[in-house]
PDB file of C-alpha atoms and ligand atoms in Angstrom:
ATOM      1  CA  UNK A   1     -20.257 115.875 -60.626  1.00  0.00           C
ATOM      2  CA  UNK A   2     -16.791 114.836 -60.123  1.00  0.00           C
ATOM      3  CA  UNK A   3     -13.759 115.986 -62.514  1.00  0.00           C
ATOM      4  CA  UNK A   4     -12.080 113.512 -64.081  1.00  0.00           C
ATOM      5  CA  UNK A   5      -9.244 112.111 -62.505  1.00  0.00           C
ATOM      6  CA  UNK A   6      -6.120 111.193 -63.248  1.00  0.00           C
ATOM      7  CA  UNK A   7      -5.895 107.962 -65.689  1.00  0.00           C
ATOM      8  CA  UNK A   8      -4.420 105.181 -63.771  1.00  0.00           C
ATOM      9  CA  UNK A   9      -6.411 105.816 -60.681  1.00  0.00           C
ATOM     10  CA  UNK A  10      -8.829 103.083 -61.737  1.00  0.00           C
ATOM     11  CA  UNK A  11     -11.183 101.542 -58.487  1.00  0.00           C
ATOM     12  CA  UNK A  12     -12.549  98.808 -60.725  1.00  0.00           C
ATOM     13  CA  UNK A  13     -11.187  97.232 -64.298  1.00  0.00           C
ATOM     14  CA  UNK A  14     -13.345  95.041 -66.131  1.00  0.00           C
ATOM     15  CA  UNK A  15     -10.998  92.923 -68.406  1.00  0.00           C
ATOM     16  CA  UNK A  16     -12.307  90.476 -70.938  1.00  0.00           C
ATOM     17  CA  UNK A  17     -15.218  89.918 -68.196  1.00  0.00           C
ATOM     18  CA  UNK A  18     -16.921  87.001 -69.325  1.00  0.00           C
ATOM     19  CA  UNK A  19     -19.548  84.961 -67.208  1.00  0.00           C
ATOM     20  CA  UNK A  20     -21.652  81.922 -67.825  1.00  0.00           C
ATOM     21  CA  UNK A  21     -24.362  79.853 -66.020  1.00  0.00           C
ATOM     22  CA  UNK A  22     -24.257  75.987 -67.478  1.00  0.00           C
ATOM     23  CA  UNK A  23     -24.416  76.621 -71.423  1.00  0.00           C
ATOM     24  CA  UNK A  24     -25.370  80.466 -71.196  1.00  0.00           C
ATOM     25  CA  UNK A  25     -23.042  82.856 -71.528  1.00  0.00           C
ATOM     26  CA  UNK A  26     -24.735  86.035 -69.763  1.00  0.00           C
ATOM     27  CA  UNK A  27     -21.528  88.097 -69.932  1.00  0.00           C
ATOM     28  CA  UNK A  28     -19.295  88.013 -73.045  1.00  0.00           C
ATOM     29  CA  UNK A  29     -16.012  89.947 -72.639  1.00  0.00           C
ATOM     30  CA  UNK A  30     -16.847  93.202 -70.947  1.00  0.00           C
ATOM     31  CA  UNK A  31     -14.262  95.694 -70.486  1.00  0.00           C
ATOM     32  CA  UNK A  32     -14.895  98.579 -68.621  1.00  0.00           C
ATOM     33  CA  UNK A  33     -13.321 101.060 -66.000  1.00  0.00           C
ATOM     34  CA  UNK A  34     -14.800 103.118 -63.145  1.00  0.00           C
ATOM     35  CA  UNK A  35     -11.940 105.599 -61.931  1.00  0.00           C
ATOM     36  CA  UNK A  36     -11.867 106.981 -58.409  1.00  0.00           C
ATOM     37  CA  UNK A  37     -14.183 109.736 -58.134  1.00  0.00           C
ATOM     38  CA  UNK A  38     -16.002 108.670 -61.165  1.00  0.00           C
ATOM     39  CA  UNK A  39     -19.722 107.659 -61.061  1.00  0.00           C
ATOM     40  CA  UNK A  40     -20.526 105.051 -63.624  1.00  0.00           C
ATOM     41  CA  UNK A  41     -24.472 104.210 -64.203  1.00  0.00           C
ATOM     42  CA  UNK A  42     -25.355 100.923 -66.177  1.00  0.00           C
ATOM     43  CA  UNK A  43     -28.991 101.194 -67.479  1.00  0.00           C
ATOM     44  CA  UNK A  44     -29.874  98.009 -70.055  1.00  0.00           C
ATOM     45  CA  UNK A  45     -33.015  95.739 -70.178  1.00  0.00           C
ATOM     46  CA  UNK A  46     -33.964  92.927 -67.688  1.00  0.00           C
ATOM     47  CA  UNK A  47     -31.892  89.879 -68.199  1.00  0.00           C
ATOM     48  CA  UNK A  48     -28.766  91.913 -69.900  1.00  0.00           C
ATOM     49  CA  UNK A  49     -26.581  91.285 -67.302  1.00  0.00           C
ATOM     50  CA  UNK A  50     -26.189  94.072 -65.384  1.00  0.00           C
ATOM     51  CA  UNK A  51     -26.733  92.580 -61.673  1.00  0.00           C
ATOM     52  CA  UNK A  52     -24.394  89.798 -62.775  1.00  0.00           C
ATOM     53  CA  UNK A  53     -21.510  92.321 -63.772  1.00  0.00           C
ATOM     54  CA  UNK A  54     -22.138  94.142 -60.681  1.00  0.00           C
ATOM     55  CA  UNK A  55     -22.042  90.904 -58.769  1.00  0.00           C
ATOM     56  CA  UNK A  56     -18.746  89.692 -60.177  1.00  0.00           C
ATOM     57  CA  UNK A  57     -17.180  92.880 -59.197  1.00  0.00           C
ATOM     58  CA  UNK A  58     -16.699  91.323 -55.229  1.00  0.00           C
ATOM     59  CA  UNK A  59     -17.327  88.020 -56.307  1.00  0.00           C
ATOM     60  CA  UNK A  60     -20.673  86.989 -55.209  1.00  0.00           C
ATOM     61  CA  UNK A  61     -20.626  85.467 -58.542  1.00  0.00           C
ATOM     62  CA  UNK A  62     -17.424  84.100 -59.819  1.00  0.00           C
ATOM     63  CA  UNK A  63     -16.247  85.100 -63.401  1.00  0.00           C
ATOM     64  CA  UNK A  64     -15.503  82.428 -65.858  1.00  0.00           C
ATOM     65  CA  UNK A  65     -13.049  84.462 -67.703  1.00  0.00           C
ATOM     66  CA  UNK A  66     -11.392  87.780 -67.801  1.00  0.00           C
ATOM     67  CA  UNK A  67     -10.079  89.481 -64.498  1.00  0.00           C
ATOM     68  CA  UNK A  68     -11.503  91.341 -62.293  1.00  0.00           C
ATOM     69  CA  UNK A  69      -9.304  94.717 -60.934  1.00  0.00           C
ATOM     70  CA  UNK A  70     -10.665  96.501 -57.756  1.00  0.00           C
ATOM     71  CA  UNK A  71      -8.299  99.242 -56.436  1.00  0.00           C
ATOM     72  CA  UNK A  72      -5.475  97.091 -58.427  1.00  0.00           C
ATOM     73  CA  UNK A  73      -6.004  93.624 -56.528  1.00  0.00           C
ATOM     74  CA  UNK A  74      -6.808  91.200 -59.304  1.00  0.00           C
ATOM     75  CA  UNK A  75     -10.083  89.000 -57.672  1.00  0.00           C
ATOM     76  CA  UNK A  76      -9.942  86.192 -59.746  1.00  0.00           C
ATOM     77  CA  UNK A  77      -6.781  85.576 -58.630  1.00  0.00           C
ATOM     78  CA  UNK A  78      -6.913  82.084 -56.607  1.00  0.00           C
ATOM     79  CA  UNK A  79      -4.460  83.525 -54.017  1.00  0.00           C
ATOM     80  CA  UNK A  80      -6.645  87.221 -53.276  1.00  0.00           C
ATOM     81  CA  UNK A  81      -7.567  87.852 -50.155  1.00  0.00           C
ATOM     82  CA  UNK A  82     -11.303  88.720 -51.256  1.00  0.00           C
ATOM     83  CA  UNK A  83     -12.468  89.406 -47.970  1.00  0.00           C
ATOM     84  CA  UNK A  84      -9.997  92.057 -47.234  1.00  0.00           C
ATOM     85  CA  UNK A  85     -11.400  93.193 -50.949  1.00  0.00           C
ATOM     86  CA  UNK A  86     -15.137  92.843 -50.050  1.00  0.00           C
ATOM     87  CA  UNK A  87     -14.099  95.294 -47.067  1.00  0.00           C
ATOM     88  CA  UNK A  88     -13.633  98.517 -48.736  1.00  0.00           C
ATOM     89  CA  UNK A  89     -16.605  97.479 -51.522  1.00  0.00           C
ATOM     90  CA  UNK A  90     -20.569  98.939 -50.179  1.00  0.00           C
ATOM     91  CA  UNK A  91     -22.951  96.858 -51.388  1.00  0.00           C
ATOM     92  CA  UNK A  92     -26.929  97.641 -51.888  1.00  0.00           C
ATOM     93  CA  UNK A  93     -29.226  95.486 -53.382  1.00  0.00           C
ATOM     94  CA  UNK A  94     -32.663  96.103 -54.796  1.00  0.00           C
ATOM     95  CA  UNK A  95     -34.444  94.613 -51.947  1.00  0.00           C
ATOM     96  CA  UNK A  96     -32.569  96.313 -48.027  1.00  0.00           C
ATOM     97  CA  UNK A  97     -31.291  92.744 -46.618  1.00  0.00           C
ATOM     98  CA  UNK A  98     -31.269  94.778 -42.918  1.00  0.00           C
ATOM     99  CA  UNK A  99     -31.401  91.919 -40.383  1.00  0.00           C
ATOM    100  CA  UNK A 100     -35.259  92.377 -38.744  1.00  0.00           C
ATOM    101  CA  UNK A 101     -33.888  91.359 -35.394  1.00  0.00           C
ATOM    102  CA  UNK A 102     -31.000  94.072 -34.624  1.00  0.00           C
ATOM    103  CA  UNK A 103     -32.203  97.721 -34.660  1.00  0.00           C
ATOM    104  CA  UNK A 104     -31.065 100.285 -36.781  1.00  0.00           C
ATOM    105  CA  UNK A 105     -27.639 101.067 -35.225  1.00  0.00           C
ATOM    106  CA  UNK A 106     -27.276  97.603 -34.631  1.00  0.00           C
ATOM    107  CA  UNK A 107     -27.244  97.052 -37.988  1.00  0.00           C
ATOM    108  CA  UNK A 108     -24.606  99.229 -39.009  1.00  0.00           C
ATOM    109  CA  UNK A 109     -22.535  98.156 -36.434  1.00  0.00           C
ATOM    110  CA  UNK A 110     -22.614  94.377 -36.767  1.00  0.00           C
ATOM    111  CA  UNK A 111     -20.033  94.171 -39.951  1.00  0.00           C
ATOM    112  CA  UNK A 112     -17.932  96.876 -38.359  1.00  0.00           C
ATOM    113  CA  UNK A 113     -17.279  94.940 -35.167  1.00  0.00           C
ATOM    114  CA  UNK A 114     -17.238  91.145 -36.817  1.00  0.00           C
ATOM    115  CA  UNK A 115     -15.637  91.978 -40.025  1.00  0.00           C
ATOM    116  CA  UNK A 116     -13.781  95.365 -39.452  1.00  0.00           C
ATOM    117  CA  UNK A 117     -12.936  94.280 -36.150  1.00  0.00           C
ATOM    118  CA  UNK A 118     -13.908  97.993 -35.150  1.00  0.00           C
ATOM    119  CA  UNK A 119     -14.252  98.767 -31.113  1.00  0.00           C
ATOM    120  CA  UNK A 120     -17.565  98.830 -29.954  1.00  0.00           C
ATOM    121  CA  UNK A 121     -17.823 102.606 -29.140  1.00  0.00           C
ATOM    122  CA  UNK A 122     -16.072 103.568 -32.981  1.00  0.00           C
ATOM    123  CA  UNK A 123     -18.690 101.216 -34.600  1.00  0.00           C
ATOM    124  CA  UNK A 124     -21.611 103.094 -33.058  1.00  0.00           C
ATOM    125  CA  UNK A 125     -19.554 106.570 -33.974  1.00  0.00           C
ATOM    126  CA  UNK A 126     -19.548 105.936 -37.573  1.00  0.00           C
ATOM    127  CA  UNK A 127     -23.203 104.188 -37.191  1.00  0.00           C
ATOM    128  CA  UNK A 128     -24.506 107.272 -35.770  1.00  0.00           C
ATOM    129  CA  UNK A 129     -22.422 109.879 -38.403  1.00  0.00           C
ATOM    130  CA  UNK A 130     -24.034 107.845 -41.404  1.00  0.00           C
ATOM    131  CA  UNK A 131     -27.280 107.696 -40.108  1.00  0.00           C
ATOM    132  CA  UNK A 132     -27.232 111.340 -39.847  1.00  0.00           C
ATOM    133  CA  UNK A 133     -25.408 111.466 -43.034  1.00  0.00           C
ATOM    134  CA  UNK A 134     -28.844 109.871 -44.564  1.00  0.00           C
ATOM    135  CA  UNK A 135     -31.144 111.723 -43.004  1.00  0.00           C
ATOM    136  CA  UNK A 136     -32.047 109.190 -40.131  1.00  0.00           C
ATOM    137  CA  UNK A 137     -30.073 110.079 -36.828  1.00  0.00           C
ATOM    138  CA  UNK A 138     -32.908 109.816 -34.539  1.00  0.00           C
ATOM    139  CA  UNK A 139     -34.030 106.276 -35.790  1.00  0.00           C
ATOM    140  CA  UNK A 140     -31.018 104.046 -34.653  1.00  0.00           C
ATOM    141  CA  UNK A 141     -33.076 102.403 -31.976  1.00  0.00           C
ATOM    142  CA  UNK A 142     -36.158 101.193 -33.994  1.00  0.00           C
ATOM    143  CA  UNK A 143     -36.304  98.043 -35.765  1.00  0.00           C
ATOM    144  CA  UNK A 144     -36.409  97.657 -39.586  1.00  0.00           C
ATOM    145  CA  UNK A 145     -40.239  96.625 -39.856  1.00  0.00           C
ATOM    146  CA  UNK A 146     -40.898 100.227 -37.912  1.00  0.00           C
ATOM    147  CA  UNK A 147     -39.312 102.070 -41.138  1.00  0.00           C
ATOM    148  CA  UNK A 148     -41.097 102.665 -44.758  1.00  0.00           C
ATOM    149  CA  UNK A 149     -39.215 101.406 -47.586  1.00  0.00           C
ATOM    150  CA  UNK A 150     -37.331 104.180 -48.383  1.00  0.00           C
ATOM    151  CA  UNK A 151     -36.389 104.263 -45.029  1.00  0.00           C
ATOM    152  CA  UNK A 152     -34.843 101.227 -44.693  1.00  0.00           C
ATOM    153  CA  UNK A 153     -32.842 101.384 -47.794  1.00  0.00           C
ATOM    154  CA  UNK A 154     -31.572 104.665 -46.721  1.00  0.00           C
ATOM    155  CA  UNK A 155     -30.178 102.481 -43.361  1.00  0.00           C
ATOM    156  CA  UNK A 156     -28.559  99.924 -45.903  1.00  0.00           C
ATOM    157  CA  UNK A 157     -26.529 102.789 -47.454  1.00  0.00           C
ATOM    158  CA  UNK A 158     -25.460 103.881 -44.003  1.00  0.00           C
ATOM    159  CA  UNK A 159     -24.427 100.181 -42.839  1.00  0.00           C
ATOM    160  CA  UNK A 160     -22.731 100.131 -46.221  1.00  0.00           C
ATOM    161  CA  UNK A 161     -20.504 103.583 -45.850  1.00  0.00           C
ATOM    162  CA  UNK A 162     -20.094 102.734 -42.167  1.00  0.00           C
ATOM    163  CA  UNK A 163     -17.140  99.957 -43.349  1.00  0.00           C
ATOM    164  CA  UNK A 164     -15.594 103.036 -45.093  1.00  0.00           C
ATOM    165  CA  UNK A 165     -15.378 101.801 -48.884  1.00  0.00           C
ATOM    166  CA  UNK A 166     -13.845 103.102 -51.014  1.00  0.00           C
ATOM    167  CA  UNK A 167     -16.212 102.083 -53.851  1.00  0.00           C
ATOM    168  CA  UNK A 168     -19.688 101.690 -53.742  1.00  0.00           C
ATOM    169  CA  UNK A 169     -22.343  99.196 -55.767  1.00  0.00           C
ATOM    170  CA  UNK A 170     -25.807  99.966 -56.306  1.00  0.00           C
ATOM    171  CA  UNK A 171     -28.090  97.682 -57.524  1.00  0.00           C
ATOM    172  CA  UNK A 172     -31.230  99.183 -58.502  1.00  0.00           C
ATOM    173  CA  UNK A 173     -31.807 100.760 -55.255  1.00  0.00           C
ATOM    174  CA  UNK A 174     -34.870 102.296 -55.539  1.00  0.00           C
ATOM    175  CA  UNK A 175     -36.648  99.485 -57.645  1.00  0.00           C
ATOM    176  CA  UNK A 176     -38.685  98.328 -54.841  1.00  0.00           C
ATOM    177  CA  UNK A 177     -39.969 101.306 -53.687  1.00  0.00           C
ATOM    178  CA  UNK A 178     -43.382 103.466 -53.445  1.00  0.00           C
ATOM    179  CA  UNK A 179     -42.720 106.083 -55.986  1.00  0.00           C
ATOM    180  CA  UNK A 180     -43.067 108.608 -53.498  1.00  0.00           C
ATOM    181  CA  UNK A 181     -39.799 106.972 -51.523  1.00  0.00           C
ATOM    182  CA  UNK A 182     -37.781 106.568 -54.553  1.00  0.00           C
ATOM    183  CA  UNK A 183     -36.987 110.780 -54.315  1.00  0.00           C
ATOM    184  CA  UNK A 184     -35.558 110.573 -50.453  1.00  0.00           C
ATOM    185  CA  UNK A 185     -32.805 107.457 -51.542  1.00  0.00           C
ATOM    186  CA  UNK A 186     -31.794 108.623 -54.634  1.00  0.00           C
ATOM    187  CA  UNK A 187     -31.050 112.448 -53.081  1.00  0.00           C
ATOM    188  CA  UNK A 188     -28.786 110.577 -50.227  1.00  0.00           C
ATOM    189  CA  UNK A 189     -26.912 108.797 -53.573  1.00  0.00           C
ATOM    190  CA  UNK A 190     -26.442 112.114 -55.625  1.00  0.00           C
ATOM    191  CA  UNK A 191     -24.808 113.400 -52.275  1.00  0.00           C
ATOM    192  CA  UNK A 192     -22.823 110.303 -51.903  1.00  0.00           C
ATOM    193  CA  UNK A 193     -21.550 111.382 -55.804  1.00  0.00           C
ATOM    194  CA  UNK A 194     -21.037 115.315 -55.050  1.00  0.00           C
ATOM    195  CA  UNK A 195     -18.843 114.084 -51.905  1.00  0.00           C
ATOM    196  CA  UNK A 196     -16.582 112.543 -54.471  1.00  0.00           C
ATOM    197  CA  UNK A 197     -17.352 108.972 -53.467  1.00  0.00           C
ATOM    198  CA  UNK A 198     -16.505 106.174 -56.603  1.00  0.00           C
ATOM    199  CA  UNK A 199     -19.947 104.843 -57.800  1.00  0.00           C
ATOM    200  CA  UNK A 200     -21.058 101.858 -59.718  1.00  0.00           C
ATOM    201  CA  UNK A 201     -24.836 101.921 -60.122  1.00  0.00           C
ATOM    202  CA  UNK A 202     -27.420  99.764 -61.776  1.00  0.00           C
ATOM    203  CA  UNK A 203     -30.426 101.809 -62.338  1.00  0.00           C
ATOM    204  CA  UNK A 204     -33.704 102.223 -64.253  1.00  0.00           C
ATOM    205  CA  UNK A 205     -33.994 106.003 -63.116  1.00  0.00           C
ATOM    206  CA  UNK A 206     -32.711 107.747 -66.286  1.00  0.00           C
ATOM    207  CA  UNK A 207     -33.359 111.370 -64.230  1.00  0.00           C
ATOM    208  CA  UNK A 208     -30.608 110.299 -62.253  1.00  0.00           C
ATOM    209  CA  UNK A 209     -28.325 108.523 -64.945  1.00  0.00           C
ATOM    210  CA  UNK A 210     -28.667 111.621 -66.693  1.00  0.00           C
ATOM    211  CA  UNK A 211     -27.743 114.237 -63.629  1.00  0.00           C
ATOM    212  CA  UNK A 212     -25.559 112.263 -61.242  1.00  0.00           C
ATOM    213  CA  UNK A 213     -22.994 110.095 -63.540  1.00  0.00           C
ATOM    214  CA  UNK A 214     -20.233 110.907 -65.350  1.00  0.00           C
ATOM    215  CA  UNK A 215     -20.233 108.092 -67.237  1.00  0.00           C
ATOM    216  CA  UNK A 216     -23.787 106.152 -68.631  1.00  0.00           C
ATOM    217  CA  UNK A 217     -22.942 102.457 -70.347  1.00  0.00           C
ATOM    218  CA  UNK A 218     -25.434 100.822 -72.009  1.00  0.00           C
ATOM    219  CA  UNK A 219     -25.945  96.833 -71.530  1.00  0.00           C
ATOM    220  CA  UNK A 220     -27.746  94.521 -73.663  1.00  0.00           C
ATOM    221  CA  UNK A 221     -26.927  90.629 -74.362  1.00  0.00           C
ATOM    222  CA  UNK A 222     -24.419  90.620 -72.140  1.00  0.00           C
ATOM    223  CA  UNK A 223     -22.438  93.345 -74.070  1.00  0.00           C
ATOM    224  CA  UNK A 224     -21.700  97.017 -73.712  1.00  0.00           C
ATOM    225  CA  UNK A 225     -23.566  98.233 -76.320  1.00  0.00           C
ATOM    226  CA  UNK A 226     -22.560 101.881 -76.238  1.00  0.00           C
ATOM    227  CA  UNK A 227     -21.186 103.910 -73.131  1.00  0.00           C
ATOM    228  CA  UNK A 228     -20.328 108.022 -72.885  1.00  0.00           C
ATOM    229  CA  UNK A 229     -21.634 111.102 -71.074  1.00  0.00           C
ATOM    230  CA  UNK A 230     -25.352 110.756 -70.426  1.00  0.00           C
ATOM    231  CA  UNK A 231     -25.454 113.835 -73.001  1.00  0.00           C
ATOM    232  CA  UNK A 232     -24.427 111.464 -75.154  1.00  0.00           C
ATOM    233  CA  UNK A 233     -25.868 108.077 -74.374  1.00  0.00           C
ATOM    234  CA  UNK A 234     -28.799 108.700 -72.798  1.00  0.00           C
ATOM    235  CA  UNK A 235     -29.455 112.223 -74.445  1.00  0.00           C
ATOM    236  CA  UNK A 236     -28.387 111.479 -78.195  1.00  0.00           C
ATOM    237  CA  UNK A 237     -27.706 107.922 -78.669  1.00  0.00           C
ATOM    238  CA  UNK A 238     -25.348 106.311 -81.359  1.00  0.00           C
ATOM    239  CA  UNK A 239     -26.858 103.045 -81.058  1.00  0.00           C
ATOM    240  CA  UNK A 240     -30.117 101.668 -82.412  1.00  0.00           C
ATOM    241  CA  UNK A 241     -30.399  99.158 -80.235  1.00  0.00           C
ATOM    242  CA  UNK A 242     -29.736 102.103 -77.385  1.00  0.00           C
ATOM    243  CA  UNK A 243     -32.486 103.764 -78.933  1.00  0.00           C
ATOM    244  CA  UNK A 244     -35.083 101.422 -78.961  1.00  0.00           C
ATOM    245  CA  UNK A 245     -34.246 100.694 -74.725  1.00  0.00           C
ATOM    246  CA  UNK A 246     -34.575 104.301 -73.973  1.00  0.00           C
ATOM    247  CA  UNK A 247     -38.399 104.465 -76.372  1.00  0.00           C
ATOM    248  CA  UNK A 248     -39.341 101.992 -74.292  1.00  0.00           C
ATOM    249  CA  UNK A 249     -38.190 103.326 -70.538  1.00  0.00           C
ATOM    250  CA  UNK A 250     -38.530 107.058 -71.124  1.00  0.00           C
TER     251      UNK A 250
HETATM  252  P1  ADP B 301     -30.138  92.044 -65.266  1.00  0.00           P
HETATM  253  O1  ADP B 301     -29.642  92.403 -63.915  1.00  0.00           O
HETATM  254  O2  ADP B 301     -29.611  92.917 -66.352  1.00  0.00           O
HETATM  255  O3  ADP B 301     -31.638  91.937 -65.319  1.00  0.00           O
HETATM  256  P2  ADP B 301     -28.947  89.484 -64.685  1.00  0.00           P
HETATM  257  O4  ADP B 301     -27.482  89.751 -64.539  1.00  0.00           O
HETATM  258  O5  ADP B 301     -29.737  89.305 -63.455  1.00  0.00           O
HETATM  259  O6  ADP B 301     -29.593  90.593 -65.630  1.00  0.00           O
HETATM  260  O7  ADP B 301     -29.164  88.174 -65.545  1.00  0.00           O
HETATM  261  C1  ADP B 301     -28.555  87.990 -66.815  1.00  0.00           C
HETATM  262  C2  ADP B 301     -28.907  86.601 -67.304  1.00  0.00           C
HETATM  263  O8  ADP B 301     -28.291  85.636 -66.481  1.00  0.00           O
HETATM  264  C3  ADP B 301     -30.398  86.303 -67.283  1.00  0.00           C
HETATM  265  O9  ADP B 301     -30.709  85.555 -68.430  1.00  0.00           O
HETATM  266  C4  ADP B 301     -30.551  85.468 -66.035  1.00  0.00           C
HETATM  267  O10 ADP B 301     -31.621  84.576 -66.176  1.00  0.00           O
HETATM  268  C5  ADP B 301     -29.229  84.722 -65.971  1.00  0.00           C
HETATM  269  N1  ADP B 301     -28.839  84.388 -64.604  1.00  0.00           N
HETATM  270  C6  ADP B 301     -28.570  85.266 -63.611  1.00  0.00           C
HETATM  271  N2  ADP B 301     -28.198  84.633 -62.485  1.00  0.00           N
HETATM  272  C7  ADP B 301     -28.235  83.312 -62.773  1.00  0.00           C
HETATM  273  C8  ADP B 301     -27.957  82.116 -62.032  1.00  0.00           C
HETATM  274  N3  ADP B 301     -27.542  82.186 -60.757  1.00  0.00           N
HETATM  275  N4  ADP B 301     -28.091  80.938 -62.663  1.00  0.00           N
HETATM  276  C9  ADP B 301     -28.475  80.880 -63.958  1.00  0.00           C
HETATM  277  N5  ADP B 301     -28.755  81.944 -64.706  1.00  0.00           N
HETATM  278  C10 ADP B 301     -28.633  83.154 -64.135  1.00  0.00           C
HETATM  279 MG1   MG B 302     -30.641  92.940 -62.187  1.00  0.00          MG
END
């Protein structure tokens, strides 16, 4: 676990976050911080609004009010760049989103070179370093379909940390999975967070919350109902409404 850094060295601020679809309002004025170093897990029930705040954060979803800091570039500013933003932001979904067509290496080299604007041979250096990194350095030539679940996912982490981020988002990584392949992914994750890297993670897998992040908030209605050390939050709860979540997941 990381130490806690300096305040001020904030990767994301969550300001008055507030989000609606139509009528709904799914988020309603979340602040929150994740500093650099710092991983932050966000465990809630389905339909809180926990993929939506993680979604905001490089704006695949656009906020409706509030701002939106990552590494001090406000993103709901109408001028931000958000593509230089979205560049030093991993992203990994629930489901891997690996392109069936390119093979492994391929796909951690196609955002370097088209996005990054990374030489060919540099693209396939960091490819191969986070494949290795994740435990799959002898699979860059086979093609997603070839790899088990857990295998695959593992490859979207590496495409992710092979645009160098600075910050990365997890959303419910290992919700997909066998149970037997949820183990492998989430060991390659609690690395990520012993190598210091700045974590924002949806996830279901209070063993993890609980060991891996500095920081557990708890969603529900689109608020943060309670957020601390896992000791606290996950291990002795203030909240009843935190209490009756963790009865029913633990
Ligand atoms: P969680 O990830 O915690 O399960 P979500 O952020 O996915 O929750 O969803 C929060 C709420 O927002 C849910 O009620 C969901 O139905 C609604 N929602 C999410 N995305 C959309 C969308 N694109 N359009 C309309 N409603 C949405
Ligand atoms: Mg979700």
């Amino acid at each position: 676990m990381s130490t806690t850094p300096a305040a001020g060295d904030d990767v994301v601020v969550l300001d008055g976050l507030v989000k609606r679809f139509g009528d709904t309002e799914v988020l309603t004025g979340i602040d929150l911080e994740v500093r650099r170093g710092e991983v932050v897990c966000v465990i809630g029930p389905s339909g809180s609004g926990k993929s939506t705040l993680l979604r905001c954060v490089n704006l695949l979803e656009q906020p409706s009010g509030g701002r939106v800091l990552v590494r001090g570039t406000d993103v709901t500013d109408p001028d931000c760049d958000i593509d230089a933003v979205r560049r030093h932001v991993g992203m990994v979904f629930q489901g891997f989103n690996l392109f069936p067509h390119l093979t492994v290496i391929e796909n951690c080299t196609v955002a370097q070179r088209k996005v990054a604007k990374v030489g060919k041979a540099e693209a396939e250096r960091r490819a191969q370093a986070n494949l290795d990194r994740v435990g799959l350095g002898d699979r860059g030539g086979a093609y997603p379909a070839e790899l088990s679940g857990g295998q695959q996912q593992r490859v979207a982490i590496a495409r992710a940390l092979s645009m160098e981020p600075d910050l990365m988002l997890f959303d419910e990584p290992t919700s997909a999975l066998d149970p037997e392949l949820v183990g492998d992914v989430l060991e390659v994750m609690r690395d990520l967070a012993d190598e210091g890297m700045t974590m924002l993670v949806v996830t279901h897998e209070m063993a993890f919350a609980r060991q891996v992040a500095d920081r557990v908030v708890f969603m529900d209605g689109g608020v943060v109902v309670e957020e601390g050390p896992p000791s606290q939050v996950i291990g002795a709860p203030r909240e009843a409404r935190t209490r009756d979540f963790l009865d029913r997941v633990l």
